[in-house]
Every structure is written in C-alpha cells, then in structure tokens.
Amino acid sequence: MSHQVRPQNWKALAPPIPNFAHQPSTLPQLPVPSLPATLQRLKDSLRPLARSTQEFASVCHKIDDFARPDGPGPVLQQLLLQRKNDRDHWLEEWWDDLGYLAYRDSVVVNVSYYYGFNPQPAHLPQTLAARAAGITRAAMLFRQSLCSGQLAPDAIKDAQLCMDTYRWMFDCCRVPGTQGHDWSVSYAGSPNPHDDLGHVIVIRKNRFWKMKAQVDGKVVGMGDLISQFQYIYDHSTDEYPAIGALTANSRDVWAKDFAHLSSIPQNAALLREIHSSAFVVSLDDSTPPPENDVVLSRALWHGTLASPTNPTGVSRALSSRYVDKPLQFVVFDNNVAGFMGEHSVMDGTPTVRLCNELLGFLADPKSDFQLPPSASVVATPEPLDFDLTSIPEIHEAISKSQQFLHDLASSQSLSFLRTNYGKAAIKSFGVGPDGWAQMVVQVAYARLAERFGGENGRVTPWPVGTYEAATTRKFYKGRTETIRVVSDECVAFVQAMLGQSATRDEKVRLLREAVKKHTRLASEAIIGEGVDRHMLGLRLSKPSSLPAPALFTDPLYTRSSHWTLSTSAIFSSHIGAYGWGEVVPDGFGVAYMTGFDDYLQYTITSRAEMPNAEFIEEIRKAAEELYGLFAGHSKVNVTAKL
C-alpha cells in the first residue's frame, strides 16, 4: 500500500460483470470520424462564437491549412486511426488521465457530484439507523444483482449500452499517486470474497467502522442492519482524528499524506478495508434543513461550513467522509439523506440508475425489507482506529486539510431554481425539453453578460463556449462526447430575445429552429460524431518531431473549448438536489433536470466572486419569457433560491 506506483494494467484488474462479458465483441468501437466531417463541424461551431468576421476567417484559414493533403491533419488522422486499430478504445487512457486521474486539484467541488434523496417513506421506521439501514440494504441488493449477472443492461431505444464502468461501482476506490497520476483499485475479483468483500464502511464523528452487510452470500436484512447502525450511533460520543479530511486535499498533498499514513502496517490494512468496501455510509452529524435546497446542496457537495458546535466555521463535515470512494451515501442527523460520487472512472448515469432503483425499492411497501431482526447472530461493527502514535505530524496534516476544505468551500457560490412549469407544458408547445432548457440558459447568460461584462467585467461576453455532456455508451467503453450548444440558430434566437424588433411569432420560429439544431447536434454526439473528442485525439497523436499546428493555438479555437458554461442533465423522480462545480474560474456549472412534468430545475455553481445569484435570477426571467411566447404574456411565478 505504501508503494504508490500505478500498475500499468490497473484498468484490466477489475473483473468483468458476468452477463456483460460479451460486450467487447458485440458492441462497436468508438469511431474515429472522418477528418473533413469533423473540421466542417468545427467551423460550424466556431462561426457563432467569433467576435468578428476577421477572427472567423483567420481560424478557417488555419483549419484549411491543417486539412491540406500535405498538412498536419492527415498525418495526425492516420496516427489516430493506427491507435484505434491497436486498442479496444483509442480514447480511454487519454480521457482517464487528462480528464481526471492526472488532475491534481481536490476532487471536492472540481470532480465530485451529489444527489439529494426523497424523504424516508412513511411505511418504514423513521429513526436515523433505519434510514441508513434502508439505503444500505437497497444498495447491497443492487450490488448483488450486478455481481451475479442479473442486472439488465442500460439501453436507449432498445440499443444496449456499454456497462463497462459498472465494474468501478462497488468494492473499489481511487488511490492517490505520488507520480502525478492516480488510479483506481478493485477488489471485486478477490480470491477470498468471504473475508475481503461484503462489508461497508461507516463513518461517524470521523471514526471508521467496518460493518458486514452481506453474510454467506445473502444481503443482511434491514432489521439486523438497523441494530448495527444503532450500535455505531450509540458508541460514537467522542470525535476521532479526521482521517477522512485528508482525502479532500489537493491530490499531491493527499498522496504524500497517504504514503505517510500507510507506512504503518496497521494503517495500511485499514486503508485496504476502506478501499475494498462495497461503499461508504457517512453518518454526518450536521442538520441541513430539507426545505432549504441551497443549504442541503452545499452540505452534500462540500460539507456544512458552520454549526452551533462548530462556531469557528472551519468545515468539518467532510471529515466524516472518504471522497475517493465512487459511492458514498450520507445520512444527516435530521434524517435527510443523499449521495456523493467520485467521477473519475464512472460517469453519472450508472449512479443515477443505482440511486433511482435504490429509492424505488424503499418507496415500495411490498419490497423485501426484512425488518424483523433475524435469529442468526450478525457480527458487531468493528471500529477501524488508525495508529497515529508514531506519526504525530498527521494531526497537523489533518488541520491543514480542514482549513483547505474551509477555504475551498467558502470560495464557492450556489443557487437553486425550480420553475412553475415543466416537461408537460414544453412538450405541449411542440418543443424538446432539453433544447428548451438550454436556450433558457443562453438567454439568461447573454443578459448577465450585458450587466456584468465589459472590459473589466467579471462575466465573459456572450456567446461563450457551452458544454453539454452526451453519452457515447453505445460504443464499447464509451463515456461522453461534447454537445457544443452554441449554434448559428441558437445565436439568432438569443439575439431576437435581446432585441426589440422581432415579433412573437418570429421568436417562436427561431426557438424551434434552435432546438431542432440542438437535437441534431445531440444525436450526432451520441454516435461519436462530435468535435472535441476527435480534436483531442488528433492533438495527442502529434509526435514531438512534428511542429504544433497553428490551429491548436488559435484564440477562437481555444476559446471555443473554454467551457464558461458547463451543463449536464440527469433525471430520477426520487432525486431532488443535484449538482457539481464549475470547470473554469470565470464560468458556471449548470446542473439541470427536465424530466418533471410540473417544473424545470436548475442548480448554478461558481466561484464566489461571480454573479451567481444574478445568473439564477436571469434564468428565472428567461424561463418566464420563453413560456410567455407560447402561453400568452401573463407572468409565470418562478422562485429562485440563493
């Protein structure tokens, strides 16, 4: 454990899921698109972002030079095609490292994401132990279904999706590397599953506990789990050194602290127990009010900053988490619950399914809860106490990590909005909800830029690079492609909304055209016909002997992938709060949901110095305006939360 050198074949060490082992041979590989097609799409995406005709003409000249038969483009394309022929997935290794594992800032805010859960159903006990037990049993049953090959594959319109990243859901963990690259370690293929697997890690007042949740191949019933969780609550009066806080520091600092901590054999063994656990359950002693979506979101995202027992405001909530685990369920002391995910080798769609099925299980009174305690003896939870006697400097590292977390969380702003209309109304207007939600954001940002832009403004002038994630899981080991939201049609619609001359009918027509174009761009991205992953592959294929193409440093080209607006949508009827952080210092994270019939939901994150509250207010106004185009000029009451 103390030797933190990444195994070259680390990704292959997680065993395949039994009923998906055929997918490498039955699913198509991620394609390398044709070079002319990608470069034309690139031009189309740059034209609306250009700040002058001269700027667009300049980048087009560089694209044409790049594409010449004797230019660098065909050479790089050939190298990329060769890489594709040599590997299962030409992008996987590059994407793992550049997107996540070589990233050295904290995973908190920058990588992690969160979901807030619906309340405990009335047909279940309302104690804290029962809340934690219900989530644990449901998650372990999902794990059992997955590992035994009984889980049906994800699909889009009957097309089976790649399930490869589900290998990195349970029994695994991210590990900080001392050589600038992290990796994930999986214990799912352990030759001793009875001893190594089937446990969860519970954290209460910073103390780690090992709790068996599967015994002799059977998931422990909810009644027995309640007893185990209650034991932990009852035996957690004192606060322990906040080892968990170390995980949330920058990756290089955490790597050094990890090496120091694991230099003690007892501690190395405890870290192995954490890494091999099915997941983590954090029994967080803060109490974010469920009716306050902003406070709840922040508590899940980065931990509560202040409480009556923590008057100094130094964040301690994340001290009772281990943020390198891909799955971490959080139960607060007021019975509010949610989820925090680590994003590096598994995107959000698998965890949405997990949480949706978990919460659906709990919501169904007919589910197999096994509430009465069993007659068999279930092992008492085992405390995992780290030996810090010979490494007292770890205490200083913990204090520094807690201060780092406080400063990081304090540097962020978050706002939340639910509109008073949703998917049902939008579809009745004959418009796609996702495209509608994206156009709301574009109109809002354009107005925000008018207010806070200018030469010394905080907000980059509109239009800006806007990222929306599209899944490419139709392909083996596919993850995501970028939908470049800003199109000529998008710009035409927003300009009409900002101007005074367009009629209502013209605005409606332009909105329909913008949403139609957005739908087409999304459809192309899903089949691997985007811009960004291909251009990344071409750039990374460049040998050192080849001069850097002028295109790669063109101001408009580089600005187009500066994701001032980073957006993504999920949906589950059981999930309320949902979000993650902005990806550039002058940008915004825009997490949204369009699946509810009666409201759209937006969560906006940013650095504290950005006009976050003003942005959510502009989104509220834009949502009203778009609705008014179809439903008349009467105001729609939409309330934002700051």
Tab-separated table of N, CA, C and O in Angstrom, residues 112-193:
chain	number	residue	atom	x	y	z
A	112	SER	N	-16.177	15.822	-7.815
A	112	SER	CA	-17.291	15.145	-7.154
A	112	SER	C	-18.635	15.784	-7.517
A	112	SER	O	-18.707	16.951	-7.886
A	113	TYR	N	-19.679	14.991	-7.367
A	113	TYR	CA	-21.040	15.458	-7.617
A	113	TYR	C	-21.949	14.877	-6.540
A	113	TYR	O	-21.541	14.020	-5.744
A	114	TYR	N	-23.202	15.326	-6.494
A	114	TYR	CA	-24.083	14.916	-5.400
A	114	TYR	C	-25.527	14.816	-5.874
A	114	TYR	O	-25.937	15.446	-6.855
A	115	TYR	N	-26.303	13.990	-5.155
A	115	TYR	CA	-27.750	13.906	-5.319
A	115	TYR	C	-28.389	14.010	-3.938
A	115	TYR	O	-27.876	13.438	-2.965
A	116	GLY	N	-29.518	14.676	-3.842
A	116	GLY	CA	-30.325	14.683	-2.624
A	116	GLY	C	-31.493	13.719	-2.777
A	116	GLY	O	-32.137	13.676	-3.832
A	117	PHE	N	-31.777	12.947	-1.736
A	117	PHE	CA	-32.798	11.903	-1.808
A	117	PHE	C	-34.146	12.389	-1.289
A	117	PHE	O	-34.217	13.254	-0.411
A	118	ASN	N	-35.217	11.767	-1.823
A	118	ASN	CA	-36.541	11.976	-1.254
A	118	ASN	C	-36.563	11.479	0.193
A	118	ASN	O	-35.761	10.634	0.586
A	119	PRO	N	-37.531	11.983	1.006
A	119	PRO	CA	-37.574	11.576	2.423
A	119	PRO	C	-37.830	10.084	2.606
A	119	PRO	O	-38.307	9.394	1.692
A	120	GLN	N	-37.519	9.609	3.805
A	120	GLN	CA	-37.803	8.217	4.163
A	120	GLN	C	-39.305	7.967	4.037
A	120	GLN	O	-40.124	8.700	4.593
A	121	PRO	N	-39.723	6.931	3.291
A	121	PRO	CA	-41.157	6.643	3.148
A	121	PRO	C	-41.815	6.372	4.504
A	121	PRO	O	-41.192	5.838	5.433
A	122	ALA	N	-43.101	6.710	4.595
A	122	ALA	CA	-43.819	6.609	5.874
A	122	ALA	C	-43.967	5.174	6.346
A	122	ALA	O	-44.146	4.931	7.554
A	123	HIS	N	-43.920	4.189	5.432
A	123	HIS	CA	-44.106	2.795	5.844
A	123	HIS	C	-42.840	2.191	6.452
A	123	HIS	O	-42.859	1.027	6.864
A	124	LEU	N	-41.751	2.967	6.512
A	124	LEU	CA	-40.510	2.491	7.120
A	124	LEU	C	-40.265	3.233	8.429
A	124	LEU	O	-40.718	4.372	8.608
A	125	PRO	N	-39.527	2.626	9.365
A	125	PRO	CA	-39.185	3.334	10.603
A	125	PRO	C	-38.452	4.635	10.296
A	125	PRO	O	-37.683	4.722	9.333
A	126	GLN	N	-38.665	5.631	11.135
A	126	GLN	CA	-38.147	6.973	10.867
A	126	GLN	C	-36.882	7.310	11.662
A	126	GLN	O	-36.476	8.468	11.722
A	127	THR	N	-36.239	6.321	12.256
A	127	THR	CA	-35.015	6.577	13.004
A	127	THR	C	-33.836	6.772	12.054
A	127	THR	O	-33.876	6.356	10.886
A	128	LEU	N	-32.765	7.364	12.571
A	128	LEU	CA	-31.546	7.536	11.778
A	128	LEU	C	-30.978	6.181	11.358
A	128	LEU	O	-30.543	5.994	10.216
A	129	ALA	N	-30.978	5.239	12.281
A	129	ALA	CA	-30.441	3.911	11.977
A	129	ALA	C	-31.246	3.239	10.872
A	129	ALA	O	-30.691	2.562	10.000
A	130	ALA	N	-32.561	3.427	10.878
A	130	ALA	CA	-33.397	2.830	9.845
A	130	ALA	C	-33.169	3.497	8.492
A	130	ALA	O	-33.219	2.832	7.449
A	131	ARG	N	-32.931	4.795	8.514
A	131	ARG	CA	-32.648	5.497	7.253
A	131	ARG	C	-31.372	4.933	6.618
A	131	ARG	O	-31.332	4.618	5.424
A	132	ALA	N	-30.330	4.810	7.422
A	132	ALA	CA	-29.064	4.278	6.924
A	132	ALA	C	-29.212	2.814	6.524
A	132	ALA	O	-28.651	2.370	5.506
A	133	ALA	N	-29.971	2.046	7.291
A	133	ALA	CA	-30.132	0.615	7.016
A	133	ALA	C	-30.894	0.384	5.717
A	133	ALA	O	-30.548	-0.516	4.928
A	134	GLY	N	-31.933	1.170	5.474
A	134	GLY	CA	-32.700	1.009	4.248
A	134	GLY	C	-31.858	1.288	3.014
A	134	GLY	O	-31.894	0.531	2.027
A	135	ILE	N	-31.097	2.366	3.051
A	135	ILE	CA	-30.220	2.705	1.929
A	135	ILE	C	-29.182	1.603	1.717
A	135	ILE	O	-28.909	1.186	0.585
A	136	THR	N	-28.614	1.114	2.814
A	136	THR	CA	-27.571	0.091	2.718
A	136	THR	C	-28.111	-1.209	2.142
A	136	THR	O	-27.498	-1.815	1.246
A	137	ARG	N	-29.261	-1.665	2.641
A	137	ARG	CA	-29.813	-2.923	2.114
A	137	ARG	C	-30.153	-2.783	0.627
A	137	ARG	O	-29.826	-3.674	-0.183
A	138	ALA	N	-30.772	-1.680	0.253
A	138	ALA	CA	-31.161	-1.497	-1.146
A	138	ALA	C	-29.935	-1.442	-2.049
A	138	ALA	O	-29.924	-2.033	-3.144
A	139	ALA	N	-28.886	-0.746	-1.614
A	139	ALA	CA	-27.663	-0.656	-2.422
A	139	ALA	C	-26.974	-2.010	-2.516
A	139	ALA	O	-26.442	-2.376	-3.576
A	140	MET	N	-26.975	-2.765	-1.430
A	140	MET	CA	-26.342	-4.094	-1.456
A	140	MET	C	-27.130	-5.066	-2.330
A	140	MET	O	-26.533	-5.943	-2.984
A	141	LEU	N	-28.439	-4.941	-2.383
A	141	LEU	CA	-29.224	-5.788	-3.281
A	141	LEU	C	-28.931	-5.450	-4.737
A	141	LEU	O	-28.871	-6.344	-5.597
A	142	PHE	N	-28.746	-4.174	-5.025
A	142	PHE	CA	-28.352	-3.768	-6.381
A	142	PHE	C	-26.988	-4.365	-6.707
A	142	PHE	O	-26.778	-4.893	-7.808
A	143	ARG	N	-26.065	-4.292	-5.772
A	143	ARG	CA	-24.733	-4.876	-5.965
A	143	ARG	C	-24.822	-6.369	-6.219
A	143	ARG	O	-24.134	-6.913	-7.112
A	144	GLN	N	-25.657	-7.049	-5.442
A	144	GLN	CA	-25.818	-8.490	-5.614
A	144	GLN	C	-26.347	-8.814	-7.008
A	144	GLN	O	-25.865	-9.743	-7.673
A	145	SER	N	-27.320	-8.041	-7.464
A	145	SER	CA	-27.875	-8.242	-8.801
A	145	SER	C	-26.822	-8.007	-9.876
A	145	SER	O	-26.718	-8.772	-10.845
A	146	LEU	N	-26.012	-6.978	-9.685
A	146	LEU	CA	-24.954	-6.668	-10.655
A	146	LEU	C	-23.899	-7.771	-10.692
A	146	LEU	O	-23.552	-8.293	-11.768
A	147	CYS	N	-23.396	-8.139	-9.535
A	147	CYS	CA	-22.274	-9.089	-9.478
A	147	CYS	C	-22.675	-10.502	-9.891
A	147	CYS	O	-21.832	-11.273	-10.357
A	148	SER	N	-23.948	-10.834	-9.733
A	148	SER	CA	-24.409	-12.182	-10.093
A	148	SER	C	-24.864	-12.268	-11.544
A	148	SER	O	-25.316	-13.329	-11.985
A	149	GLY	N	-24.765	-11.168	-12.277
A	149	GLY	CA	-25.134	-11.189	-13.683
A	149	GLY	C	-26.621	-11.104	-13.947
A	149	GLY	O	-27.091	-11.491	-15.020
A	150	GLN	N	-27.382	-10.569	-12.985
A	150	GLN	CA	-28.837	-10.485	-13.150
A	150	GLN	C	-29.317	-9.086	-13.521
A	150	GLN	O	-30.501	-8.898	-13.814
A	151	LEU	N	-28.431	-8.110	-13.514
A	151	LEU	CA	-28.838	-6.743	-13.814
A	151	LEU	C	-29.001	-6.569	-15.316
A	151	LEU	O	-28.089	-6.888	-16.095
A	152	ALA	N	-30.138	-6.058	-15.734
A	152	ALA	CA	-30.372	-5.811	-17.158
A	152	ALA	C	-29.499	-4.650	-17.621
A	152	ALA	O	-29.223	-3.720	-16.855
A	153	PRO	N	-29.058	-4.672	-18.868
A	153	PRO	CA	-28.212	-3.574	-19.348
A	153	PRO	C	-28.995	-2.283	-19.508
A	153	PRO	O	-30.204	-2.292	-19.744
A	154	ASP	N	-28.309	-1.157	-19.357
A	154	ASP	CA	-28.894	0.122	-19.736
A	154	ASP	C	-29.133	0.110	-21.237
A	154	ASP	O	-28.409	-0.558	-22.000
A	155	ALA	N	-30.122	0.855	-21.691
A	155	ALA	CA	-30.437	0.869	-23.120
A	155	ALA	C	-31.059	2.202	-23.502
A	155	ALA	O	-31.663	2.890	-22.672
A	156	ILE	N	-30.877	2.583	-24.749
A	156	ILE	CA	-31.566	3.719	-25.355
A	156	ILE	C	-32.313	3.191	-26.567
A	156	ILE	O	-31.699	2.712	-27.526
A	157	LYS	N	-33.661	3.231	-26.493
A	157	LYS	CA	-34.497	2.749	-27.591
A	157	LYS	C	-34.078	1.333	-28.022
A	157	LYS	O	-33.818	1.066	-29.200
A	158	ASP	N	-33.975	0.451	-27.040
A	158	ASP	CA	-33.654	-0.965	-27.263
A	158	ASP	C	-32.210	-1.217	-27.699
A	158	ASP	O	-31.831	-2.358	-27.947
A	159	ALA	N	-31.404	-0.171	-27.807
A	159	ALA	CA	-29.987	-0.353	-28.127
A	159	ALA	C	-29.217	-0.490	-26.814
A	159	ALA	O	-29.194	0.431	-25.986
A	160	GLN	N	-28.582	-1.640	-26.614
A	160	GLN	CA	-27.856	-1.918	-25.377
A	160	GLN	C	-26.665	-0.971	-25.244
A	160	GLN	O	-25.950	-0.695	-26.206
A	161	LEU	N	-26.464	-0.456	-24.033
A	161	LEU	CA	-25.345	0.439	-23.756
A	161	LEU	C	-24.219	-0.321	-23.072
A	161	LEU	O	-24.446	-1.339	-22.404
A	162	CYS	N	-23.023	0.194	-23.217
A	162	CYS	CA	-21.868	-0.425	-22.578
A	162	CYS	C	-21.979	-0.322	-21.066
A	162	CYS	O	-22.267	0.749	-20.520
A	163	MET	N	-21.717	-1.423	-20.393
A	163	MET	CA	-21.814	-1.488	-18.929
A	163	MET	C	-20.437	-1.581	-18.275
A	163	MET	O	-20.323	-1.892	-17.090
A	164	ASP	N	-19.389	-1.289	-19.019
A	164	ASP	CA	-18.025	-1.484	-18.520
A	164	ASP	C	-17.756	-0.695	-17.249
A	164	ASP	O	-17.106	-1.201	-16.332
A	165	THR	N	-18.229	0.545	-17.172
A	165	THR	CA	-17.879	1.349	-15.992
A	165	THR	C	-18.567	0.866	-14.724
A	165	THR	O	-18.175	1.263	-13.627
A	166	TYR	N	-19.579	0.012	-14.855
A	166	TYR	CA	-20.190	-0.562	-13.654
A	166	TYR	C	-19.185	-1.422	-12.886
A	166	TYR	O	-19.412	-1.720	-11.701
A	167	ARG	N	-18.101	-1.844	-13.540
A	167	ARG	CA	-17.046	-2.569	-12.815
A	167	ARG	C	-16.456	-1.714	-11.710
A	167	ARG	O	-15.841	-2.234	-10.763
A	168	TRP	N	-16.585	-0.392	-11.848
A	168	TRP	CA	-15.959	0.536	-10.909
A	168	TRP	C	-16.983	1.195	-9.992
A	168	TRP	O	-16.794	2.314	-9.542
A	169	MET	N	-18.069	0.456	-9.711
A	169	MET	CA	-19.107	0.990	-8.835
A	169	MET	C	-18.896	0.531	-7.389
A	169	MET	O	-18.907	1.343	-6.462
A	170	PHE	N	-18.721	-0.772	-7.202
A	170	PHE	CA	-18.602	-1.341	-5.860
A	170	PHE	C	-17.205	-1.940	-5.648
A	170	PHE	O	-16.501	-2.274	-6.594
A	171	ASP	N	-16.834	-2.092	-4.363
A	171	ASP	CA	-15.619	-2.832	-3.970
A	171	ASP	C	-14.348	-2.232	-4.567
A	171	ASP	O	-13.399	-2.954	-4.887
A	172	CYS	N	-14.310	-0.935	-4.733
A	172	CYS	CA	-13.164	-0.308	-5.376
A	172	CYS	C	-12.956	1.096	-4.817
A	172	CYS	O	-13.773	1.592	-4.038
A	173	CYS	N	-11.866	1.746	-5.233
A	173	CYS	CA	-11.564	3.069	-4.698
A	173	CYS	C	-10.480	3.738	-5.533
A	173	CYS	O	-9.597	3.070	-6.093
A	174	ARG	N	-10.542	5.039	-5.616
A	174	ARG	CA	-9.453	5.809	-6.202
A	174	ARG	C	-8.284	5.838	-5.219
A	174	ARG	O	-8.485	5.885	-3.999
A	175	VAL	N	-7.067	5.824	-5.751
A	175	VAL	CA	-5.848	5.848	-4.944
A	175	VAL	C	-4.997	7.040	-5.389
A	175	VAL	O	-4.769	7.214	-6.591
A	176	PRO	N	-4.500	7.854	-4.466
A	176	PRO	CA	-3.661	8.987	-4.860
A	176	PRO	C	-2.254	8.524	-5.222
A	176	PRO	O	-1.632	7.752	-4.491
A	177	GLY	N	-1.747	8.960	-6.347
A	177	GLY	CA	-0.421	8.556	-6.798
A	177	GLY	C	0.617	9.629	-6.537
A	177	GLY	O	0.340	10.823	-6.669
A	178	THR	N	1.818	9.213	-6.191
A	178	THR	CA	2.892	10.160	-5.905
A	178	THR	C	3.621	10.627	-7.153
A	178	THR	O	4.463	11.514	-7.085
A	179	GLN	N	3.300	10.034	-8.296
A	179	GLN	CA	3.985	10.387	-9.538
A	179	GLN	C	3.083	11.156	-10.502
A	179	GLN	O	3.265	11.113	-11.709
A	180	GLY	N	2.094	11.848	-9.934
A	180	GLY	CA	1.258	12.724	-10.744
A	180	GLY	C	0.077	12.069	-11.408
A	180	GLY	O	-0.667	12.728	-12.136
A	181	HIS	N	-0.130	10.780	-11.165
A	181	HIS	CA	-1.263	10.074	-11.751
A	181	HIS	C	-1.899	9.183	-10.691
A	181	HIS	O	-1.221	8.346	-10.088
A	182	ASP	N	-3.206	9.356	-10.487
A	182	ASP	CA	-3.951	8.451	-9.625
A	182	ASP	C	-4.389	7.233	-10.434
A	182	ASP	O	-4.182	7.153	-11.646
A	183	TRP	N	-5.036	6.305	-9.765
A	183	TRP	CA	-5.679	5.175	-10.420
A	183	TRP	C	-6.748	4.647	-9.487
A	183	TRP	O	-6.909	5.146	-8.367
A	184	SER	N	-7.497	3.666	-9.931
A	184	SER	CA	-8.482	3.019	-9.078
A	184	SER	C	-8.091	1.563	-8.885
A	184	SER	O	-7.574	0.915	-9.798
A	185	VAL	N	-8.346	1.069	-7.689
A	185	VAL	CA	-8.041	-0.315	-7.351
A	185	VAL	C	-9.360	-1.026	-7.067
A	185	VAL	O	-10.251	-0.464	-6.426
A	186	SER	N	-9.515	-2.234	-7.611
A	186	SER	CA	-10.731	-3.015	-7.421
A	186	SER	C	-10.410	-4.314	-6.694
A	186	SER	O	-9.416	-4.976	-6.999
A	187	TYR	N	-11.291	-4.672	-5.747
A	187	TYR	CA	-11.158	-5.939	-5.026
A	187	TYR	C	-12.267	-6.910	-5.410
A	187	TYR	O	-12.417	-7.962	-4.789
A	188	ALA	N	-13.031	-6.553	-6.449
A	188	ALA	CA	-14.186	-7.375	-6.816
A	188	ALA	C	-13.786	-8.787	-7.223
A	188	ALA	O	-14.587	-9.716	-7.113
A	189	GLY	N	-12.562	-8.968	-7.713
A	189	GLY	CA	-12.107	-10.297	-8.111
A	189	GLY	C	-11.318	-11.018	-7.046
A	189	GLY	O	-10.573	-11.955	-7.358
A	190	SER	N	-11.468	-10.611	-5.807
A	190	SER	CA	-10.696	-11.216	-4.726
A	190	SER	C	-10.909	-12.727	-4.655
A	190	SER	O	-12.048	-13.209	-4.746
A	191	PRO	N	-9.829	-13.490	-4.479
A	191	PRO	CA	-9.979	-14.945	-4.314
A	191	PRO	C	-10.565	-15.319	-2.954
A	191	PRO	O	-10.911	-16.482	-2.730
A	192	ASN	N	-10.672	-14.355	-2.051
A	192	ASN	CA	-11.241	-14.606	-0.717
A	192	ASN	C	-12.427	-13.680	-0.478
A	192	ASN	O	-12.394	-12.806	0.412
A	193	PRO	N	-13.499	-13.816	-1.255
A	193	PRO	CA	-14.606	-12.853	-1.149
A	193	PRO	C	-15.280	-12.846	0.215
A	193	PRO	O	-15.772	-11.804	0.656
